[in-house]
Short mmCIF file of C-alpha atoms in Angstrom, two decimals:
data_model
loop_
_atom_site.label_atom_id
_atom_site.label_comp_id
_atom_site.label_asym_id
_atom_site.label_seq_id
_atom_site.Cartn_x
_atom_site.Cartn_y
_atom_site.Cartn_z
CA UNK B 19 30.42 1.11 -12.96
CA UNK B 20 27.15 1.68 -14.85
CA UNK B 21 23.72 2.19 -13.37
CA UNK B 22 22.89 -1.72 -13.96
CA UNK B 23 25.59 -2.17 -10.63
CA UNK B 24 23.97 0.54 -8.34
CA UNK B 25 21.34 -1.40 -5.94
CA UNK B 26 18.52 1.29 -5.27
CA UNK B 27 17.26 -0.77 -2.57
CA UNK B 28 20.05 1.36 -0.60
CA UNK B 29 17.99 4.86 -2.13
CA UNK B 30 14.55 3.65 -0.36
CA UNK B 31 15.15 4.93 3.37
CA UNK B 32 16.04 8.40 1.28
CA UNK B 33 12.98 8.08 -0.79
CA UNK B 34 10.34 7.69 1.65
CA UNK B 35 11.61 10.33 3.68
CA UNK B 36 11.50 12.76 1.00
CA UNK B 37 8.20 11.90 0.39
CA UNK B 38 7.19 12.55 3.66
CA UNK B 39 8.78 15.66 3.89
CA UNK B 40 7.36 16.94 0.53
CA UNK B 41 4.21 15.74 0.34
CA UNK B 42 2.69 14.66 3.98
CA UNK B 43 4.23 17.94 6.09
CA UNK B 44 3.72 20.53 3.74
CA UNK B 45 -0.10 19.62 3.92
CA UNK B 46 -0.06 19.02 7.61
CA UNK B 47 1.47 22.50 8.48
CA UNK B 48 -0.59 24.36 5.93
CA UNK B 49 -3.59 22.87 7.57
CA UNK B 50 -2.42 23.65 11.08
CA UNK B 51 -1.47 27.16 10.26
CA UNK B 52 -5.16 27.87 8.76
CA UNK B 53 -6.58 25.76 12.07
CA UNK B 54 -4.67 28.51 14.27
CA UNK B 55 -6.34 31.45 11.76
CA UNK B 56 -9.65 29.96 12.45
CA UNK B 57 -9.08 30.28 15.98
CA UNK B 58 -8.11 33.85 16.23
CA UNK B 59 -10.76 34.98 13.80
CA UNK B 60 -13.08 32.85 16.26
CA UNK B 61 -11.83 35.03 19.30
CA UNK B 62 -11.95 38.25 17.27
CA UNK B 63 -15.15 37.79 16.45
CA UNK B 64 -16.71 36.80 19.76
CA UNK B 65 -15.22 39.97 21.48
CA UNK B 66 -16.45 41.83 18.54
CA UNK B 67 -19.62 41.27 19.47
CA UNK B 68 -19.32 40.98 23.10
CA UNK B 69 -18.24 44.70 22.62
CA UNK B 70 -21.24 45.41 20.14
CA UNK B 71 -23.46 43.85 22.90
CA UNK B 72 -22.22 45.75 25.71
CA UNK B 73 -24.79 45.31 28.02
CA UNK B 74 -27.74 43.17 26.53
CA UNK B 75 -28.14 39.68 28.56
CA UNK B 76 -29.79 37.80 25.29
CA UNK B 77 -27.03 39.29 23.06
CA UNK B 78 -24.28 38.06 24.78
CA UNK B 79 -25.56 34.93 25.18
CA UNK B 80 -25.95 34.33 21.39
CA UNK B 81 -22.24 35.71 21.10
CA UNK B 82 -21.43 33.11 23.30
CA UNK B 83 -23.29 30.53 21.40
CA UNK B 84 -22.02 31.47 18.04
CA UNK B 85 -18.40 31.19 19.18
CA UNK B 86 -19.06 28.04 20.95
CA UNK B 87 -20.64 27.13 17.22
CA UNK B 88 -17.67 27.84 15.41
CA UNK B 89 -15.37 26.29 18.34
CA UNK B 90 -17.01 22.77 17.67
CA UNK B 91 -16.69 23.39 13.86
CA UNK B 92 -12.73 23.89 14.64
CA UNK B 93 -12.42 20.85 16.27
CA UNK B 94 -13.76 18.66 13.78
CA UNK B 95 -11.83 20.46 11.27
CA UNK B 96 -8.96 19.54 13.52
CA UNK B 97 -10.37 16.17 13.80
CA UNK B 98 -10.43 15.76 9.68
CA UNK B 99 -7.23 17.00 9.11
CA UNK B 100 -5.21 14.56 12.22
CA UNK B 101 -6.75 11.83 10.63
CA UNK B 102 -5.59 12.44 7.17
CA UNK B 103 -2.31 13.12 8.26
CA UNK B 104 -1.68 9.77 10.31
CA UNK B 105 -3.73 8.10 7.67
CA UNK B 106 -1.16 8.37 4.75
CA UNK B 107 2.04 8.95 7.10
CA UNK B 108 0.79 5.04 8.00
CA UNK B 109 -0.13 4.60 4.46
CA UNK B 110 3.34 5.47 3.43
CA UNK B 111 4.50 3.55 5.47
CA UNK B 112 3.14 0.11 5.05
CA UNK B 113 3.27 0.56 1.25
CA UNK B 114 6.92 1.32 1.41
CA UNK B 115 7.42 -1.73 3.68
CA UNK B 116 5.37 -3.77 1.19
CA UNK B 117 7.97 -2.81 -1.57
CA UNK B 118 10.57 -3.62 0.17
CA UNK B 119 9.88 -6.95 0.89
CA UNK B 120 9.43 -7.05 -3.14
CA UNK B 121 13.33 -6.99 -3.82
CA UNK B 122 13.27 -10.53 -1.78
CA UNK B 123 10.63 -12.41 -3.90
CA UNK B 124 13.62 -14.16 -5.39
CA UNK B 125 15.74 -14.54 -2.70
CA UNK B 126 13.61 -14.76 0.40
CA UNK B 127 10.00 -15.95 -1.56
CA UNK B 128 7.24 -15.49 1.18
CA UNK B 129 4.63 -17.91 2.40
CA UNK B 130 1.92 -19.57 0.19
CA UNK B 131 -0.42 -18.60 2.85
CA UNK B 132 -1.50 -15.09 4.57
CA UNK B 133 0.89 -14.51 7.46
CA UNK B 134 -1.14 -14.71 10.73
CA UNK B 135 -2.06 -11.47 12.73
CA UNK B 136 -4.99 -9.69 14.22
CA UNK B 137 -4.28 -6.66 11.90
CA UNK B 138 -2.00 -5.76 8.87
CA UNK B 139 0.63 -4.26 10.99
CA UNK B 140 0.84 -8.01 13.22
CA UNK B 141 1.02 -9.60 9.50
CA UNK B 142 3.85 -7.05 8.14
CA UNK B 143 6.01 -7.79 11.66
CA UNK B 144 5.40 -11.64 11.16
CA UNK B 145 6.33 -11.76 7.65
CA UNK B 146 9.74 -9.36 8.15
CA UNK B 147 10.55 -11.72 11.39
CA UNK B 148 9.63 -15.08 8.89
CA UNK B 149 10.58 -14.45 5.93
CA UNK B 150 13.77 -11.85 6.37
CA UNK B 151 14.44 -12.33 9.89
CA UNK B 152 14.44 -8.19 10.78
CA UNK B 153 12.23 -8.60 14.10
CA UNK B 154 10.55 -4.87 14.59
CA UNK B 155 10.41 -5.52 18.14
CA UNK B 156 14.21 -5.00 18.16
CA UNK B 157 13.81 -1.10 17.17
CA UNK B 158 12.65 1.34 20.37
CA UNK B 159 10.50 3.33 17.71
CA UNK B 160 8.29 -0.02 16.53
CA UNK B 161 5.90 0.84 19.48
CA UNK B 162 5.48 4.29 17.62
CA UNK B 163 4.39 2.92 14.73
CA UNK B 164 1.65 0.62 17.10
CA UNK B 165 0.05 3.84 18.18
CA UNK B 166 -0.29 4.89 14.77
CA UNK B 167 -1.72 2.56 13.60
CA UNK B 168 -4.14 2.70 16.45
CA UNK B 169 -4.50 6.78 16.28
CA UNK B 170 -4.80 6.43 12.70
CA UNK B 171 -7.74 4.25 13.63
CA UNK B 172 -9.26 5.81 16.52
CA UNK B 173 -9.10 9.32 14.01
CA UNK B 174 -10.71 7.05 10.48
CA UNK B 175 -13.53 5.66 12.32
CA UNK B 176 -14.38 8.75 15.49
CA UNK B 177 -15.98 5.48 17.24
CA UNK B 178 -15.62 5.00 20.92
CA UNK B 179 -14.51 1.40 20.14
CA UNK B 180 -11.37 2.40 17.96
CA UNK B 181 -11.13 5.34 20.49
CA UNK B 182 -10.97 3.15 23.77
CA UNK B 183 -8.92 0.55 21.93
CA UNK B 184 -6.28 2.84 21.30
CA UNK B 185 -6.15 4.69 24.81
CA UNK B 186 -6.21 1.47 26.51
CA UNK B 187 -3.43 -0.02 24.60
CA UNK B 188 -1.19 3.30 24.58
CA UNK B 189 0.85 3.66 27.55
CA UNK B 190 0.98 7.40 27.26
CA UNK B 191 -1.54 8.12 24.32
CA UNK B 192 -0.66 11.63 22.32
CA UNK B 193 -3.32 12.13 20.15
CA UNK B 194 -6.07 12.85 22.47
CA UNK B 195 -7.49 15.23 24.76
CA UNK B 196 -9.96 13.64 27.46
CA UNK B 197 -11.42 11.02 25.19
CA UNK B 198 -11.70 12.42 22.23
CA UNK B 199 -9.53 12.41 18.93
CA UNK B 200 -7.20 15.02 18.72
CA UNK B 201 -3.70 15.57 16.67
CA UNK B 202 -1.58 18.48 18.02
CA UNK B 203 1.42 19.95 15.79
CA UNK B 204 3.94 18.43 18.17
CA UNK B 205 2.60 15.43 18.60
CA UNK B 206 2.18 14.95 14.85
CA UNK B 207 6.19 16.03 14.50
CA UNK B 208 7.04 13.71 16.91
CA UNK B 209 5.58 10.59 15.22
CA UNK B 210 6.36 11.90 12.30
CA UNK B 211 9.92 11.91 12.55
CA UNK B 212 9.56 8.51 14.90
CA UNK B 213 8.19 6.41 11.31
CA UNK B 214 11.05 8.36 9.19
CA UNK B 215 13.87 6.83 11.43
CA UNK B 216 11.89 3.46 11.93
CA UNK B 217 11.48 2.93 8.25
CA UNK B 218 15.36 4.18 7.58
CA UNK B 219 16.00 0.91 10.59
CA UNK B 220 14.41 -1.60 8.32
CA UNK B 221 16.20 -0.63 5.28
CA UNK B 222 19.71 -0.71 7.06
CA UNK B 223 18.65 -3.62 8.96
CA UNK B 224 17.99 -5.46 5.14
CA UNK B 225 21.02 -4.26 3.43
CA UNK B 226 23.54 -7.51 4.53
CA UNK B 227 20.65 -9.28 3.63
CA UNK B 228 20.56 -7.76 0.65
CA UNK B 229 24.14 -7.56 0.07
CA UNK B 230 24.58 -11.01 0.91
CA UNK B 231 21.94 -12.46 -1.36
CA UNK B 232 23.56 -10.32 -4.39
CA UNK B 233 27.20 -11.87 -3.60
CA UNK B 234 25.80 -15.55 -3.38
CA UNK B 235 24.18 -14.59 -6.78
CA UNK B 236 27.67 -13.73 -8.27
CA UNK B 237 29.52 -16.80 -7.12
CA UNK B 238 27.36 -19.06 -8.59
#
């Protein structure tokens, strides 16, 4: 057996998920870890000059502003780095699901014409179902991957339109506090882990596909 009869379409569902874990975590954490520093040095601060202030009115009050500053300029940093992260974990993930609708082009060609859908994720489900017959509907984590793709959205575009469109089509919406954008570390995890299993689905959902394409190829 020589490395012309190993099918690496069984080697994606490994792939991706390293790449997740060594390129989109690391970053994540490391950017949630300085997001935590910020805060404390935020806090530190503030009663630093609370203390310094002791008893003048106009003093505190600028404390209090300053923090309050610094507190916004947190939350956008938060902001920025939530929507990088869902932005290439959903990334990853439809480029991955892209290629491996490439080892069917022979077997399974696609449609002439642009699959129908209101977005790319609609298209992507309507081509697997079409062309391959894997219906993402059938795996309990494909509603995961909807409210990424809306997060991812709602975080891209900070617009109340992208915002309300993903709270109102979210059951139980996790990346958000009140209204507004927000991606906490276990929330993040949580999806994160949610499109690592979905994706490792598809693959095993393709391989008798896959397997049964490759032994109609060697009978003929």
């Amino acid at each position: 057996m020589g490395w012309k009869d190993v099918d690496f379409f069984e080697l994606e569902a490994t792939w991706f998920s390293e790449e997740l874990h060594k390129v989109i975590l690391p970053l994540f954490e490391e950017g949630d870890e300085r997001l935590a520093r910020w805060e404390e040095e935020r806090k530190e601060l503030l009663n630093r000059t609370l203390l310094e202030a002791k008893d003048d009115e106009a003093e505190m009050q600028t404390a209090h502003a300053l923090a309050d500053l610094e507190d916004s300029h947190i939350t956008q940093r938060g902001q920025v780095l939530g929507a990088a992260a869902l932005h290439y974990l959903y990334a990853t993930l439809k480029t991955r699901l892209k290629e491996l609708e490439r080892y069917f082009d022979k077997t399974h060609p696609g449609a002439p014409v642009r699959y129908k859908g209101k977005s790319e994720l609609e298209r992507l489900r309507n081509e697997y179902a079409q062309r391959l017959a894997v219906d993402f509907e059938k795996s309990p984590l494909f509603q995961s991957i909807v409210e990424l793709a809306l997060a991812r959205n709602a975080g891209i575009h900070l617009s109340v339109e992208t915002m309300t469109e993903y709270v109102e089509k979210v059951k139980s919406p996790r990346f958000c506090k009140g209204r507004e954008f927000y991606v906490g570390r276990e929330g993040f995890l949580e999806i994160f882990s949610e499109t690592d299993r979905f994706f490792r689905w598809v693959v095993e959902s393709l391989i008798p596909i896959r397997r049964a394409a490759a032994g109609a190829k060697h009978t003929l």
